[in-house]
Amino acid sequence: MITSIYVENLRGVKRCVVNNLTHVNIFIGRNGAGKSTLLEAIYMASAWARPLDIIKGVSKLLHVVTRRRGHVDARYGWEIYSKYKDMLWFNKYINEEIRIALNFGEKKMEFRLMYSQPQPPHAPPADGPALWLVVAQGSNVIYYQRPDSFWSPVTKSTPPLPFSELQKRVEDELRQELEFLEGVLLLDSRLTPRDLEQRIWPQLLDRRLDTLIVEMLREEYEVDVHDITYKPVGGEYVLALKLKNTTVEIDALGDGARAAVMYASPLALVKDTAVLMEDPEAHQHPAGLKAFMSFALKIAKRQNLQLFITTHSIELINIIKQLVRELDMGIHVYFMERGPDGVVDVRMLEEVDVDVLQKTALIPGLSARVSA
């Protein structure tokens, strides 16, 4: 489990520290406070352990750059990354390193991203993204990138070291943390039915986890759904719900039901890792939101998932608070506020603080609708 996060020089965040993380972590604050950037920092760090997104099949660092621009043709991905990568740097200060540090209890993993890629042997092309792990070596530090690239930030060159021994030490000492990072999921509004059809649902069907998604849909979204299947449409196969009187493509579902399937399907596959959810309340009726969060939290409990959730909804917070009590899970709510200098103040809210926020509407944009 990640117990704390440190982020520096990423997007609009000059510096941000979040401590005392637990099973379920909810981040609230005004637009531009740095909530999504915090999720992206964890997602970027996970790229060191597994460079490709398991849902989209593209580089995670490329996805971070392009996901706010909408669809990007994969054939031109690296050209887009090279063109727009400066937007990752705070105030476009590209001479500074982006720093991300994750604490896992007593162990720490610190990562660096440089605008200009060093060129030790076997490194990716200069315009390709490369996240480096900071490794202690005596009184100095060495940057290490899988599979076998090392770089000295002091000499600006490849250090004369027994690489195989250092590599083995790092991989052995951080084995559990690396396995945790390999499975990290980012769930946001950019997921598409095609992503699920190509990479997620074949695995769900092989393990018959599709029944979990059907049960969730029956609870609130489509009470007469019998099954989910692949249906031939226009020369390809798409996911569709088999209802009592017809079969409906996932694309044709209401926004709430479609979003629930998008988020729930990858969730059912992973375990012993972190899941990053961006604004899961979008397009959801309160009853549907409760059904989805009940599914998500039960999966998280059973499969040892740590959840990081951004939201503008007090309603969502109340739903999660109720459910985690029933499941005996830890929950922390953090209020984020970014100053003019880019430094983010993060305050962990006590129970009474959340109640005060709801009553006074202290945070503009938070929903205070009555739960259904």
PDB file of C-alpha atoms in Angstrom, residues 180-349:
ATOM      1  CA  PHE A 180       2.025  -3.392  -6.856  1.00  0.00           C
ATOM      2  CA  LEU A 181       2.888  -0.732  -9.458  1.00  0.00           C
ATOM      3  CA  GLU A 182       2.603  -3.107 -12.411  1.00  0.00           C
ATOM      4  CA  GLY A 183      -1.150  -3.416 -11.969  1.00  0.00           C
ATOM      5  CA  VAL A 184      -2.049   0.265 -11.457  1.00  0.00           C
ATOM      6  CA  LEU A 185      -5.234   1.296 -13.297  1.00  0.00           C
ATOM      7  CA  LEU A 186      -6.312   4.779 -14.377  1.00  0.00           C
ATOM      8  CA  LEU A 187     -10.086   4.980 -14.849  1.00  0.00           C
ATOM      9  CA  ASP A 188     -11.247   8.190 -16.500  1.00  0.00           C
ATOM     10  CA  SER A 189     -13.756   9.462 -19.042  1.00  0.00           C
ATOM     11  CA  ARG A 190     -11.351   8.688 -21.915  1.00  0.00           C
ATOM     12  CA  LEU A 191     -12.045   4.950 -21.730  1.00  0.00           C
ATOM     13  CA  THR A 192     -13.937   3.647 -24.753  1.00  0.00           C
ATOM     14  CA  PRO A 193     -15.969   0.503 -25.483  1.00  0.00           C
ATOM     15  CA  ARG A 194     -13.271  -0.466 -27.994  1.00  0.00           C
ATOM     16  CA  ASP A 195     -10.675  -0.486 -25.196  1.00  0.00           C
ATOM     17  CA  LEU A 196     -12.784  -2.974 -23.254  1.00  0.00           C
ATOM     18  CA  GLU A 197     -13.635  -5.098 -26.286  1.00  0.00           C
ATOM     19  CA  GLN A 198     -10.025  -5.525 -27.366  1.00  0.00           C
ATOM     20  CA  ARG A 199      -8.148  -5.979 -24.081  1.00  0.00           C
ATOM     21  CA  ILE A 200     -10.397  -6.353 -21.034  1.00  0.00           C
ATOM     22  CA  TRP A 201     -13.441  -8.435 -21.889  1.00  0.00           C
ATOM     23  CA  PRO A 202     -11.558 -11.387 -23.417  1.00  0.00           C
ATOM     24  CA  GLN A 203      -9.890 -11.803 -20.004  1.00  0.00           C
ATOM     25  CA  LEU A 204     -13.168 -11.333 -18.121  1.00  0.00           C
ATOM     26  CA  LEU A 205     -14.861 -14.004 -20.206  1.00  0.00           C
ATOM     27  CA  ASP A 206     -11.969 -16.441 -19.847  1.00  0.00           C
ATOM     28  CA  ARG A 207     -12.283 -16.188 -16.059  1.00  0.00           C
ATOM     29  CA  ARG A 208     -16.103 -15.829 -16.089  1.00  0.00           C
ATOM     30  CA  LEU A 209     -15.841 -12.530 -14.261  1.00  0.00           C
ATOM     31  CA  ASP A 210     -18.416 -11.150 -16.681  1.00  0.00           C
ATOM     32  CA  THR A 211     -21.067 -12.417 -14.250  1.00  0.00           C
ATOM     33  CA  LEU A 212     -19.954  -9.768 -11.735  1.00  0.00           C
ATOM     34  CA  ILE A 213     -20.656  -6.987 -14.237  1.00  0.00           C
ATOM     35  CA  VAL A 214     -24.059  -8.460 -15.071  1.00  0.00           C
ATOM     36  CA  GLU A 215     -24.991  -8.585 -11.377  1.00  0.00           C
ATOM     37  CA  MET A 216     -24.037  -4.922 -10.930  1.00  0.00           C
ATOM     38  CA  LEU A 217     -26.146  -3.893 -13.935  1.00  0.00           C
ATOM     39  CA  ARG A 218     -29.145  -5.847 -12.663  1.00  0.00           C
ATOM     40  CA  GLU A 219     -28.999  -4.072  -9.326  1.00  0.00           C
ATOM     41  CA  GLU A 220     -29.793  -0.646 -10.741  1.00  0.00           C
ATOM     42  CA  TYR A 221     -29.080  -0.002 -14.427  1.00  0.00           C
ATOM     43  CA  GLU A 222     -30.748  -2.773 -16.495  1.00  0.00           C
ATOM     44  CA  VAL A 223     -32.829  -5.035 -14.259  1.00  0.00           C
ATOM     45  CA  ASP A 224     -33.703  -7.527 -17.028  1.00  0.00           C
ATOM     46  CA  VAL A 225     -30.191  -8.015 -18.448  1.00  0.00           C
ATOM     47  CA  HIS A 226     -29.516 -11.720 -19.049  1.00  0.00           C
ATOM     48  CA  ASP A 227     -25.918 -11.644 -20.184  1.00  0.00           C
ATOM     49  CA  ILE A 228     -23.217  -9.647 -21.975  1.00  0.00           C
ATOM     50  CA  THR A 229     -21.961 -10.955 -25.289  1.00  0.00           C
ATOM     51  CA  TYR A 230     -19.999 -10.049 -28.418  1.00  0.00           C
ATOM     52  CA  LYS A 231     -22.269  -9.112 -31.319  1.00  0.00           C
ATOM     53  CA  PRO A 232     -21.238  -8.795 -34.994  1.00  0.00           C
ATOM     54  CA  VAL A 233     -21.817  -5.225 -36.191  1.00  0.00           C
ATOM     55  CA  GLY A 234     -20.475  -3.780 -39.437  1.00  0.00           C
ATOM     56  CA  GLY A 235     -17.726  -6.341 -39.899  1.00  0.00           C
ATOM     57  CA  GLU A 236     -16.472  -6.316 -36.301  1.00  0.00           C
ATOM     58  CA  TYR A 237     -17.577  -7.631 -32.932  1.00  0.00           C
ATOM     59  CA  VAL A 238     -18.814  -5.283 -30.211  1.00  0.00           C
ATOM     60  CA  LEU A 239     -19.975  -5.783 -26.629  1.00  0.00           C
ATOM     61  CA  ALA A 240     -23.738  -5.896 -26.153  1.00  0.00           C
ATOM     62  CA  LEU A 241     -26.266  -6.534 -23.381  1.00  0.00           C
ATOM     63  CA  LYS A 242     -28.729  -9.377 -23.924  1.00  0.00           C
ATOM     64  CA  LEU A 243     -32.031  -8.058 -22.565  1.00  0.00           C
ATOM     65  CA  LYS A 244     -35.439  -9.711 -22.354  1.00  0.00           C
ATOM     66  CA  ASN A 245     -36.658  -8.526 -25.756  1.00  0.00           C
ATOM     67  CA  THR A 246     -33.531  -7.366 -27.598  1.00  0.00           C
ATOM     68  CA  THR A 247     -29.742  -7.034 -27.543  1.00  0.00           C
ATOM     69  CA  VAL A 248     -28.274  -3.554 -27.038  1.00  0.00           C
ATOM     70  CA  GLU A 249     -24.700  -2.516 -27.845  1.00  0.00           C
ATOM     71  CA  ILE A 250     -22.683  -1.009 -24.982  1.00  0.00           C
ATOM     72  CA  ASP A 251     -22.329   2.145 -27.105  1.00  0.00           C
ATOM     73  CA  ALA A 252     -26.122   2.561 -27.089  1.00  0.00           C
ATOM     74  CA  LEU A 253     -26.577   2.380 -23.317  1.00  0.00           C
ATOM     75  CA  GLY A 254     -27.383   5.416 -21.220  1.00  0.00           C
ATOM     76  CA  ASP A 255     -24.401   7.428 -20.018  1.00  0.00           C
ATOM     77  CA  GLY A 256     -24.596   6.114 -16.459  1.00  0.00           C
ATOM     78  CA  ALA A 257     -24.799   2.421 -17.372  1.00  0.00           C
ATOM     79  CA  ARG A 258     -22.059   2.752 -19.982  1.00  0.00           C
ATOM     80  CA  ALA A 259     -19.751   4.566 -17.538  1.00  0.00           C
ATOM     81  CA  ALA A 260     -20.369   1.903 -14.893  1.00  0.00           C
ATOM     82  CA  VAL A 261     -19.384  -0.869 -17.314  1.00  0.00           C
ATOM     83  CA  MET A 262     -16.281   1.097 -18.354  1.00  0.00           C
ATOM     84  CA  TYR A 263     -15.043   1.494 -14.790  1.00  0.00           C
ATOM     85  CA  ALA A 264     -16.192  -1.854 -13.382  1.00  0.00           C
ATOM     86  CA  SER A 265     -14.756  -4.131 -16.072  1.00  0.00           C
ATOM     87  CA  PRO A 266     -11.029  -3.402 -15.523  1.00  0.00           C
ATOM     88  CA  LEU A 267     -11.585  -3.303 -11.748  1.00  0.00           C
ATOM     89  CA  ALA A 268     -12.696  -6.918 -11.708  1.00  0.00           C
ATOM     90  CA  LEU A 269      -9.388  -8.079 -13.216  1.00  0.00           C
ATOM     91  CA  VAL A 270      -6.746  -6.599 -10.910  1.00  0.00           C
ATOM     92  CA  LYS A 271      -5.594  -7.308  -7.370  1.00  0.00           C
ATOM     93  CA  ASP A 272      -2.907  -6.123  -4.926  1.00  0.00           C
ATOM     94  CA  THR A 273      -2.500  -2.744  -6.618  1.00  0.00           C
ATOM     95  CA  ALA A 274      -3.880   0.808  -6.836  1.00  0.00           C
ATOM     96  CA  VAL A 275      -6.885   2.001  -8.826  1.00  0.00           C
ATOM     97  CA  LEU A 276      -7.113   5.687  -9.752  1.00  0.00           C
ATOM     98  CA  MET A 277     -10.669   6.937 -10.364  1.00  0.00           C
ATOM     99  CA  GLU A 278     -11.288  10.361 -11.828  1.00  0.00           C
ATOM    100  CA  ASP A 279     -14.735  11.799 -11.006  1.00  0.00           C
ATOM    101  CA  PRO A 280     -16.723   8.520 -10.944  1.00  0.00           C
ATOM    102  CA  GLU A 281     -19.914  10.489 -10.207  1.00  0.00           C
ATOM    103  CA  ALA A 282     -20.057  11.822 -13.793  1.00  0.00           C
ATOM    104  CA  HIS A 283     -23.337  10.906 -15.570  1.00  0.00           C
ATOM    105  CA  GLN A 284     -24.544   8.925 -12.547  1.00  0.00           C
ATOM    106  CA  HIS A 285     -27.943   9.062 -10.848  1.00  0.00           C
ATOM    107  CA  PRO A 286     -27.525   8.732  -7.046  1.00  0.00           C
ATOM    108  CA  ALA A 287     -28.926   5.188  -7.049  1.00  0.00           C
ATOM    109  CA  GLY A 288     -26.654   4.159  -9.906  1.00  0.00           C
ATOM    110  CA  LEU A 289     -23.662   5.784  -8.222  1.00  0.00           C
ATOM    111  CA  LYS A 290     -24.341   3.812  -5.049  1.00  0.00           C
ATOM    112  CA  ALA A 291     -24.646   0.563  -7.022  1.00  0.00           C
ATOM    113  CA  PHE A 292     -21.345   1.145  -8.792  1.00  0.00           C
ATOM    114  CA  MET A 293     -19.469   2.206  -5.648  1.00  0.00           C
ATOM    115  CA  SER A 294     -20.838  -0.803  -3.776  1.00  0.00           C
ATOM    116  CA  PHE A 295     -19.411  -3.003  -6.533  1.00  0.00           C
ATOM    117  CA  ALA A 296     -16.077  -1.129  -6.571  1.00  0.00           C
ATOM    118  CA  LEU A 297     -15.559  -1.212  -2.812  1.00  0.00           C
ATOM    119  CA  LYS A 298     -16.471  -4.890  -2.485  1.00  0.00           C
ATOM    120  CA  ILE A 299     -13.973  -5.699  -5.242  1.00  0.00           C
ATOM    121  CA  ALA A 300     -11.363  -3.491  -3.543  1.00  0.00           C
ATOM    122  CA  LYS A 301     -11.895  -5.270  -0.235  1.00  0.00           C
ATOM    123  CA  ARG A 302     -11.757  -8.751  -1.756  1.00  0.00           C
ATOM    124  CA  GLN A 303      -8.828  -8.127  -4.116  1.00  0.00           C
ATOM    125  CA  ASN A 304      -6.719  -5.869  -1.896  1.00  0.00           C
ATOM    126  CA  LEU A 305      -7.026  -2.714  -4.003  1.00  0.00           C
ATOM    127  CA  GLN A 306      -6.059   0.744  -2.793  1.00  0.00           C
ATOM    128  CA  LEU A 307      -8.404   3.395  -4.210  1.00  0.00           C
ATOM    129  CA  PHE A 308      -7.541   6.998  -5.100  1.00  0.00           C
ATOM    130  CA  ILE A 309     -10.657   8.968  -6.064  1.00  0.00           C
ATOM    131  CA  THR A 310     -11.130  12.574  -7.191  1.00  0.00           C
ATOM    132  CA  THR A 311     -14.580  14.113  -6.915  1.00  0.00           C
ATOM    133  CA  HIS A 312     -16.668  17.282  -6.761  1.00  0.00           C
ATOM    134  CA  SER A 313     -19.555  15.466  -5.107  1.00  0.00           C
ATOM    135  CA  ILE A 314     -20.390  15.475  -1.399  1.00  0.00           C
ATOM    136  CA  GLU A 315     -22.989  12.877  -2.320  1.00  0.00           C
ATOM    137  CA  LEU A 316     -20.280  10.476  -3.485  1.00  0.00           C
ATOM    138  CA  ILE A 317     -18.323  11.034  -0.271  1.00  0.00           C
ATOM    139  CA  ASN A 318     -21.388  10.210   1.824  1.00  0.00           C
ATOM    140  CA  ILE A 319     -22.068   7.049  -0.199  1.00  0.00           C
ATOM    141  CA  ILE A 320     -18.478   5.864   0.197  1.00  0.00           C
ATOM    142  CA  LYS A 321     -18.419   6.694   3.921  1.00  0.00           C
ATOM    143  CA  GLN A 322     -21.489   4.541   4.478  1.00  0.00           C
ATOM    144  CA  LEU A 323     -20.158   1.628   2.418  1.00  0.00           C
ATOM    145  CA  VAL A 324     -16.655   1.546   3.941  1.00  0.00           C
ATOM    146  CA  ARG A 325     -18.160   1.370   7.414  1.00  0.00           C
ATOM    147  CA  GLU A 326     -20.082  -1.726   6.370  1.00  0.00           C
ATOM    148  CA  LEU A 327     -16.945  -3.248   4.829  1.00  0.00           C
ATOM    149  CA  ASP A 328     -14.588  -2.217   7.646  1.00  0.00           C
ATOM    150  CA  MET A 329     -12.209  -0.330   5.348  1.00  0.00           C
ATOM    151  CA  GLY A 330     -10.139   2.747   6.087  1.00  0.00           C
ATOM    152  CA  ILE A 331     -11.101   6.049   4.450  1.00  0.00           C
ATOM    153  CA  HIS A 332      -9.447   9.475   4.372  1.00  0.00           C
ATOM    154  CA  VAL A 333     -10.796  12.607   2.685  1.00  0.00           C
ATOM    155  CA  TYR A 334      -8.253  15.240   1.621  1.00  0.00           C
ATOM    156  CA  PHE A 335      -8.981  18.865   0.764  1.00  0.00           C
ATOM    157  CA  MET A 336      -6.470  20.245  -1.768  1.00  0.00           C
ATOM    158  CA  GLU A 337      -5.817  23.945  -2.311  1.00  0.00           C
ATOM    159  CA  ARG A 338      -3.171  25.233  -4.720  1.00  0.00           C
ATOM    160  CA  GLY A 339      -1.531  28.568  -4.007  1.00  0.00           C
ATOM    161  CA  PRO A 340      -0.323  31.150  -6.570  1.00  0.00           C
ATOM    162  CA  ASP A 341       3.179  29.686  -6.306  1.00  0.00           C
ATOM    163  CA  GLY A 342       1.950  26.221  -7.285  1.00  0.00           C
ATOM    164  CA  VAL A 343       2.460  24.748  -3.822  1.00  0.00           C
ATOM    165  CA  VAL A 344      -0.524  22.567  -2.907  1.00  0.00           C
ATOM    166  CA  ASP A 345      -1.780  22.590   0.661  1.00  0.00           C
ATOM    167  CA  VAL A 346      -3.341  19.218   1.517  1.00  0.00           C
ATOM    168  CA  ARG A 347      -5.487  18.843   4.625  1.00  0.00           C
ATOM    169  CA  MET A 348      -6.931  15.559   5.800  1.00  0.00           C
ATOM    170  CA  LEU A 349     -10.487  16.244   6.913  1.00  0.00           C
TER     171      LEU A 349
END
